[in-house]
mmCIF file of C-alpha atoms in Angstrom:
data_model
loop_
_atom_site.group_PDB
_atom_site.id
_atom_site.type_symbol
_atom_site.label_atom_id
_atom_site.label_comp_id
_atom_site.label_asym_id
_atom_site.label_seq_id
_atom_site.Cartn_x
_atom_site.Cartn_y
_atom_site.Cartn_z
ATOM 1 C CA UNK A 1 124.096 55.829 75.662
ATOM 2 C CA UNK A 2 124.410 59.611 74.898
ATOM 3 C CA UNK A 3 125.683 60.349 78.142
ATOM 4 C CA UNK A 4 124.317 63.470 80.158
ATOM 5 C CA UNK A 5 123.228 66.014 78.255
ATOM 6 C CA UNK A 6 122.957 70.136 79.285
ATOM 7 C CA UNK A 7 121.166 72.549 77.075
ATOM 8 C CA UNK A 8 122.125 75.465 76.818
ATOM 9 C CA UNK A 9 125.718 74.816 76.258
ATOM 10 C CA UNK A 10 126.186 78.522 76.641
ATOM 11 C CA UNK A 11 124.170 80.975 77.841
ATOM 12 C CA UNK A 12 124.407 85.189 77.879
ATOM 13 C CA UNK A 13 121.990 87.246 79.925
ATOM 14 C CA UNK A 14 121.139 90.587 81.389
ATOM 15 C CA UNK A 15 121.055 90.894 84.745
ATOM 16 C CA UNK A 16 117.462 90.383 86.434
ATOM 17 C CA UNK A 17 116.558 87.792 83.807
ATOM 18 C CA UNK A 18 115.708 84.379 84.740
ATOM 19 C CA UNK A 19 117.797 81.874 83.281
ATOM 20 C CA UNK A 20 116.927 77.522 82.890
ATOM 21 C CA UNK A 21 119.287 75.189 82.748
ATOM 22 C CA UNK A 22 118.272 71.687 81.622
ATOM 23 C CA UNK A 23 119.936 68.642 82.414
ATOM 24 C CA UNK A 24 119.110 64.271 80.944
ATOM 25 C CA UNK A 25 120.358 62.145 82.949
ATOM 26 C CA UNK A 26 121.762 58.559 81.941
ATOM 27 C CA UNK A 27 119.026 56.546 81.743
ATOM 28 C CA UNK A 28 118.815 54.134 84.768
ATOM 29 C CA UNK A 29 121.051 56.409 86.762
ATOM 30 C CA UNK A 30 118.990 57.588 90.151
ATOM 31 C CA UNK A 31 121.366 60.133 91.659
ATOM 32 C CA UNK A 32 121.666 63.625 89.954
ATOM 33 C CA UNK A 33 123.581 66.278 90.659
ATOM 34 C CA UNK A 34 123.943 69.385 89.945
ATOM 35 C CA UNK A 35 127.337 71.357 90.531
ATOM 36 C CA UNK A 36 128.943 75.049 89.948
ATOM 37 C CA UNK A 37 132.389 75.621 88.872
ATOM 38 C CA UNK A 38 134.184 78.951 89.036
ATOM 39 C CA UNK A 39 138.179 79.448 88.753
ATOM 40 C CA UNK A 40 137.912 80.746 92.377
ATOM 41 C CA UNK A 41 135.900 78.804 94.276
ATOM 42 C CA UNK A 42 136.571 75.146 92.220
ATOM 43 C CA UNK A 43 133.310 72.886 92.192
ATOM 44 C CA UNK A 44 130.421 73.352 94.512
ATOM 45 C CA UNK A 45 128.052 70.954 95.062
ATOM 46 C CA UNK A 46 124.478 72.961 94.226
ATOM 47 C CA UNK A 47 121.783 70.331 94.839
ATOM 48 C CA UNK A 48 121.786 66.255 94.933
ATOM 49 C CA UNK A 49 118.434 64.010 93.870
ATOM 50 C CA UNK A 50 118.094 60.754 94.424
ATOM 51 C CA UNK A 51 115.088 58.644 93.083
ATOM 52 C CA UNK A 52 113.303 62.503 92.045
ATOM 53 C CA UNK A 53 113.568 63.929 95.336
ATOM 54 C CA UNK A 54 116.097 66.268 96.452
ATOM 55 C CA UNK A 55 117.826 64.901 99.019
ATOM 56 C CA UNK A 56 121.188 67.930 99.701
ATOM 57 C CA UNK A 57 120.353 71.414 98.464
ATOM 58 C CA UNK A 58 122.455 72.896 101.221
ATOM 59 C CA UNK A 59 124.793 74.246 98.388
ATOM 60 C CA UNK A 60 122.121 76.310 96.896
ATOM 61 C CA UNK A 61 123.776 80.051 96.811
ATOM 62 C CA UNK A 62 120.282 81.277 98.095
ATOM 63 C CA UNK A 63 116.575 81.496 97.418
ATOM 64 C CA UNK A 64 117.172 82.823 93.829
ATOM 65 C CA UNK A 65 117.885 79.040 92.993
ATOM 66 C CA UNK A 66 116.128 76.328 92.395
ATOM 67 C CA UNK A 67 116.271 72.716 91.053
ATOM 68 C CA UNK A 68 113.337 70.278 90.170
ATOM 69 C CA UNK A 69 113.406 66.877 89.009
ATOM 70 C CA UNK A 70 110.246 66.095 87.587
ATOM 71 C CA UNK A 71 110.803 62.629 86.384
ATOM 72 C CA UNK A 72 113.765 60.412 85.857
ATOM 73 C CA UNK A 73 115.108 61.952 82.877
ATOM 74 C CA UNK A 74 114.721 65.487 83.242
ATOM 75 C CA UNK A 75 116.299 68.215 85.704
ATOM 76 C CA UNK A 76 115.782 72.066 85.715
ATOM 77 C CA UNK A 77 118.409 74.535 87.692
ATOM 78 C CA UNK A 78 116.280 77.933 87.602
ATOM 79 C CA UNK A 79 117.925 81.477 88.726
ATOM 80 C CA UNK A 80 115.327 84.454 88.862
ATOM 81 C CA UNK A 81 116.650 86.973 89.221
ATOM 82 C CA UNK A 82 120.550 86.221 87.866
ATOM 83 C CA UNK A 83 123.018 88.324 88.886
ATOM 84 C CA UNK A 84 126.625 88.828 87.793
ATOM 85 C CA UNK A 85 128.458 86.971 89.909
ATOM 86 C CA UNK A 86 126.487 83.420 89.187
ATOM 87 C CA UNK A 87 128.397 83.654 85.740
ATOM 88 C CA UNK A 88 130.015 80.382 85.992
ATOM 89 C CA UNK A 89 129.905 76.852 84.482
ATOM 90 C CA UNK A 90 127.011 74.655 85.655
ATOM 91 C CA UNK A 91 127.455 71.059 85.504
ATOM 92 C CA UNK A 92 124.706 68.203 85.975
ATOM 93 C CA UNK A 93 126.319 64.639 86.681
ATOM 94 C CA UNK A 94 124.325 61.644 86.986
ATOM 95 C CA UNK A 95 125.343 58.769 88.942
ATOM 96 C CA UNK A 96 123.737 55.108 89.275
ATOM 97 C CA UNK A 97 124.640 54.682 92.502
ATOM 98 C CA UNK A 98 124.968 57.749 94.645
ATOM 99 C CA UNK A 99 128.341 58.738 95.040
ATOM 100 C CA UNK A 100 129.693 55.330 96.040
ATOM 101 C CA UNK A 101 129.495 55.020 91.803
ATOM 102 C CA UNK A 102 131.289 56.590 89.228
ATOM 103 C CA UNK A 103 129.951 60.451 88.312
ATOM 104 C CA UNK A 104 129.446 61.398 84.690
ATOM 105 C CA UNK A 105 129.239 64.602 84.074
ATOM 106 C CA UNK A 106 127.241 66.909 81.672
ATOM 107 C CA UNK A 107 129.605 69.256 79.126
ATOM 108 C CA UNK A 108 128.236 72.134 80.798
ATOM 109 C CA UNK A 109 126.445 75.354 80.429
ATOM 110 C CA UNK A 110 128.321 78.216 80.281
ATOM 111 C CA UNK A 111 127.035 81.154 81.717
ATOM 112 C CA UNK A 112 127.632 84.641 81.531
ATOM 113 C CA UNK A 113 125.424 87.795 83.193
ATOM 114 C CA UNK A 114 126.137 91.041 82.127
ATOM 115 C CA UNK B 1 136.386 68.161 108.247
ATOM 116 C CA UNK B 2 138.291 66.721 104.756
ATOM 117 C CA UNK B 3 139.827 68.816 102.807
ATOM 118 C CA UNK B 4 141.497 67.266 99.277
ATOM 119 C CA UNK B 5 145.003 69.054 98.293
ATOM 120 C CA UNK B 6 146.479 68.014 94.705
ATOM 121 C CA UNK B 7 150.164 69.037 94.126
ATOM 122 C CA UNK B 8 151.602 70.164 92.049
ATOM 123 C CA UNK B 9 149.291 72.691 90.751
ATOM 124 C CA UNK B 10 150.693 72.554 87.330
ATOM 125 C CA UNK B 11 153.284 70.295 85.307
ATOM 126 C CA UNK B 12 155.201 70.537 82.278
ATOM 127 C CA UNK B 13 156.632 67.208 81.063
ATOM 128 C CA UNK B 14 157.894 66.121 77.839
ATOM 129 C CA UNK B 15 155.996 63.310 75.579
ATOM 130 C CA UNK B 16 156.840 59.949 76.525
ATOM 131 C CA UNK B 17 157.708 60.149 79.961
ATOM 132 C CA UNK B 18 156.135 58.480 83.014
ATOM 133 C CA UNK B 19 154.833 60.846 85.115
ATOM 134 C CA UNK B 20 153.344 60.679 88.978
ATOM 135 C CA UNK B 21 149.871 62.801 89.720
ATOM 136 C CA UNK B 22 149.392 63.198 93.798
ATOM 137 C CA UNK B 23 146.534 63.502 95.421
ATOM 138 C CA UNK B 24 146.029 64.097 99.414
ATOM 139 C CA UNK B 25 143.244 63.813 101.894
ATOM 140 C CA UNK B 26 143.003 65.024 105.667
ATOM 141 C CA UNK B 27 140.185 62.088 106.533
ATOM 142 C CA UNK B 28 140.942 58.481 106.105
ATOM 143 C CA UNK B 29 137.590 57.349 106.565
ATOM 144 C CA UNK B 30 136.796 57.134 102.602
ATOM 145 C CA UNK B 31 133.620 55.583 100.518
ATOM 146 C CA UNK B 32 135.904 56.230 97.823
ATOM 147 C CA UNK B 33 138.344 58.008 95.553
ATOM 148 C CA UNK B 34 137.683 59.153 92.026
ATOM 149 C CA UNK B 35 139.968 60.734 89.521
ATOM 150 C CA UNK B 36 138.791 62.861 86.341
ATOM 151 C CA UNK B 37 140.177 64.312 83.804
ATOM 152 C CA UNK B 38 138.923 67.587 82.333
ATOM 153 C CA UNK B 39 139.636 69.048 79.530
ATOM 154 C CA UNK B 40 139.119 72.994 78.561
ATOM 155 C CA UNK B 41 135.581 74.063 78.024
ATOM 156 C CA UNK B 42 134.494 70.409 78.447
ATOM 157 C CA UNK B 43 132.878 68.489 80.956
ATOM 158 C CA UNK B 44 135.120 66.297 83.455
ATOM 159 C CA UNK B 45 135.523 62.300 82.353
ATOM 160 C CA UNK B 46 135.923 59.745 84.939
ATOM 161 C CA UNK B 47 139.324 57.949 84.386
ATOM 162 C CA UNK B 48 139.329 55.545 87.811
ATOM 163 C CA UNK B 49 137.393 54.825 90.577
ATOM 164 C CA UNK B 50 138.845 53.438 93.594
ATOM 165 C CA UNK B 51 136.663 51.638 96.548
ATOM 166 C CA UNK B 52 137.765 52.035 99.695
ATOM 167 C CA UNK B 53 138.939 48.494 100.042
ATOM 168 C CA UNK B 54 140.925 48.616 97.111
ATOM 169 C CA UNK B 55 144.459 49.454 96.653
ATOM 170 C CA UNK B 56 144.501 50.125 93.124
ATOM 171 C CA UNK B 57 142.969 50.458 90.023
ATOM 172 C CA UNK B 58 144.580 50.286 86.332
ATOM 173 C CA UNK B 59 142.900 51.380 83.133
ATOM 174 C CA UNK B 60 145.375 51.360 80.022
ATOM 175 C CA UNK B 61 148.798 53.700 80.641
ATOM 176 C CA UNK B 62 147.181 54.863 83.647
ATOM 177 C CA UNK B 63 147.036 53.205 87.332
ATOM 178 C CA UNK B 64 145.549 54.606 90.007
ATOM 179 C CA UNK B 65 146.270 54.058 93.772
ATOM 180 C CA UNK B 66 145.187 54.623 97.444
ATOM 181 C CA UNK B 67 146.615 53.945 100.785
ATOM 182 C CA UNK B 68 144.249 55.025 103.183
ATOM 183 C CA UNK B 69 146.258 54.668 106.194
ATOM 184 C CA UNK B 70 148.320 58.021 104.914
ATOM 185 C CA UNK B 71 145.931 59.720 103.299
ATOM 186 C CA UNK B 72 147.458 59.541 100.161
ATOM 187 C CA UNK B 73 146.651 58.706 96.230
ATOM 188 C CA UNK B 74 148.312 58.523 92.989
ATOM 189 C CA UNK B 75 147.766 59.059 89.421
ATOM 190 C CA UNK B 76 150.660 57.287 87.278
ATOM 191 C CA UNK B 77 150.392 58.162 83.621
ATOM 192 C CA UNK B 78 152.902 55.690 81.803
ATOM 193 C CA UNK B 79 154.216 56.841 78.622
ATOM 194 C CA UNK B 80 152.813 60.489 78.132
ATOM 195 C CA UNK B 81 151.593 61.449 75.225
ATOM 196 C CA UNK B 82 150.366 65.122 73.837
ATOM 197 C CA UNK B 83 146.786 64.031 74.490
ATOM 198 C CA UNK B 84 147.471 63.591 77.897
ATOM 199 C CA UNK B 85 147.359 67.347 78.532
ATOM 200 C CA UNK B 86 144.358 68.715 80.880
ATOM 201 C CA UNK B 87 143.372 69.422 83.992
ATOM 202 C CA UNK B 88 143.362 65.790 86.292
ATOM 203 C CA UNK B 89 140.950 66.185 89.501
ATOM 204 C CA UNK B 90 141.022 63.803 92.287
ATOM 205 C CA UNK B 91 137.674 63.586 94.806
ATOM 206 C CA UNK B 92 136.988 61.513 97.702
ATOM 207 C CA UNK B 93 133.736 60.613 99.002
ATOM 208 C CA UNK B 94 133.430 59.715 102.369
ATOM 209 C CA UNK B 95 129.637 59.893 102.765
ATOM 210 C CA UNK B 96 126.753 58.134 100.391
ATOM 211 C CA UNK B 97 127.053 61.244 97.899
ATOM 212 C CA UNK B 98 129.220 64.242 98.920
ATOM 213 C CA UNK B 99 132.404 64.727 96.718
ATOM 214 C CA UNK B 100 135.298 66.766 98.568
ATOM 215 C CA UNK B 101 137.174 68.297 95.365
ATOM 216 C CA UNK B 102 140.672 69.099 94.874
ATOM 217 C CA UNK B 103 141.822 71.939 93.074
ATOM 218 C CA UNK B 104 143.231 69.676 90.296
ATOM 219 C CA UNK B 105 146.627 69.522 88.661
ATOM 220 C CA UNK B 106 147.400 71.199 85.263
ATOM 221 C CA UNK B 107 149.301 68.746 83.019
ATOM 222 C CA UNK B 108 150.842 69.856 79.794
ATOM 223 C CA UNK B 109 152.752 67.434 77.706
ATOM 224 C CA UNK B 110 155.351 68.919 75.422
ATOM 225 C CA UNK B 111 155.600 67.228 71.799
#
């Protein structure tokens, strides 16, 4: 298996743009999860699916994200408008059984708002 | 409310010693514990997953432990070796999905 794959691995915008991250799961997995990492705050949980269906999106900074899982094998994390200070790295991990399994993680998309 | 500490911060150790990763939690009431390794600009890479029930858990030089009872896990890395160096994470999950991260340990190993 390829493992999870992120596109774009890196990512430079202007603020006010709307930026997509994409995220494939490991196929059979049915927990996704999508997390933020910044050198001050560490990793934040964003969002959790299971089965499709968002199940946690508590983490969400605010209404200018959002996450859909359309099918099994394909996740979106959309920011409109972005603003400086979501430059961070954005990780998708995929899971087969919640998070009583072990997490694999994405390599990440790196992103930067000027 | 757990909260996941990971000390020391940072560690400088020369190749081919044995060297002892900690990891501490506040709540003993775990699903599990995971460690990762990440390395820089990469993704992080499961190395061990313990179960709640378990004590331990080995995978090549490395072995992993857990005693719930003090709140307390391990990382042993036997015979280090350049390619050892990164960033090791420890998280423990004591619901059906939330993580609570630690801040992760900074390992360099010196040739």
């Amino acid at each position: 298996d390829a493992g999870v794959i992120q596109s774009p691995r890196h990512e430079v915008t202007e603020m006010g743009q709307e930026v997509t991250l994409r995220c494939k799961p490991i196929s059979g997995h049915n927990s996704l999860f999508w997390y933020r990492q910044t050198m001050m705050r560490g990793l934040e949980l964003l969002i959790y699916f299971n089965n499709n269906v968002p199940i946690d999106d508590s983490g969400m900074p605010e209404d200018r994200f959002s996450a859909k899982m359309p099918n099994a094998s394909f996740s979106t994390l959309k920011i409109q408008p972005s603003e400086p200070r979501d430059s961070a790295v954005y990780f998708c991990a995929s899971s087969l059984e919640s998070a009583t399994g072990e997490l694999f993680f994405g390599e990440g998309s790196r992103l930067t708002v000027l | 409310k757990q909260e996941v500490t990971q000390i020391p911060a940072a560690l400088s150790v020369p190749e081919g010693e044995n060297l002892v990763l900690n990891c501490s939690f506040t709540d003993s009431a775990i699903y599990n514990l995971q460690w990762f390794r990440q390395d820089p600009g990469k993704g992080l890479t499961s190395l061990l997953l313990i179960q709640s029930s378990q004590r331990e858990q080995t995978s090549g030089r490395l072995n992993a432990s857990l005693d719930k009872s003090s709140g307390r896990s391990t990382l042993y890395i036997a015979a280090s070796q350049p390619g050892d160096s990164a960033t090791y994470l420890c998280a423990v999950s004591n619901s059906n999905y939330q993580l609570i991260w630690g801040a992760g340990t900074k390992l360099i190993i010196k040739p």
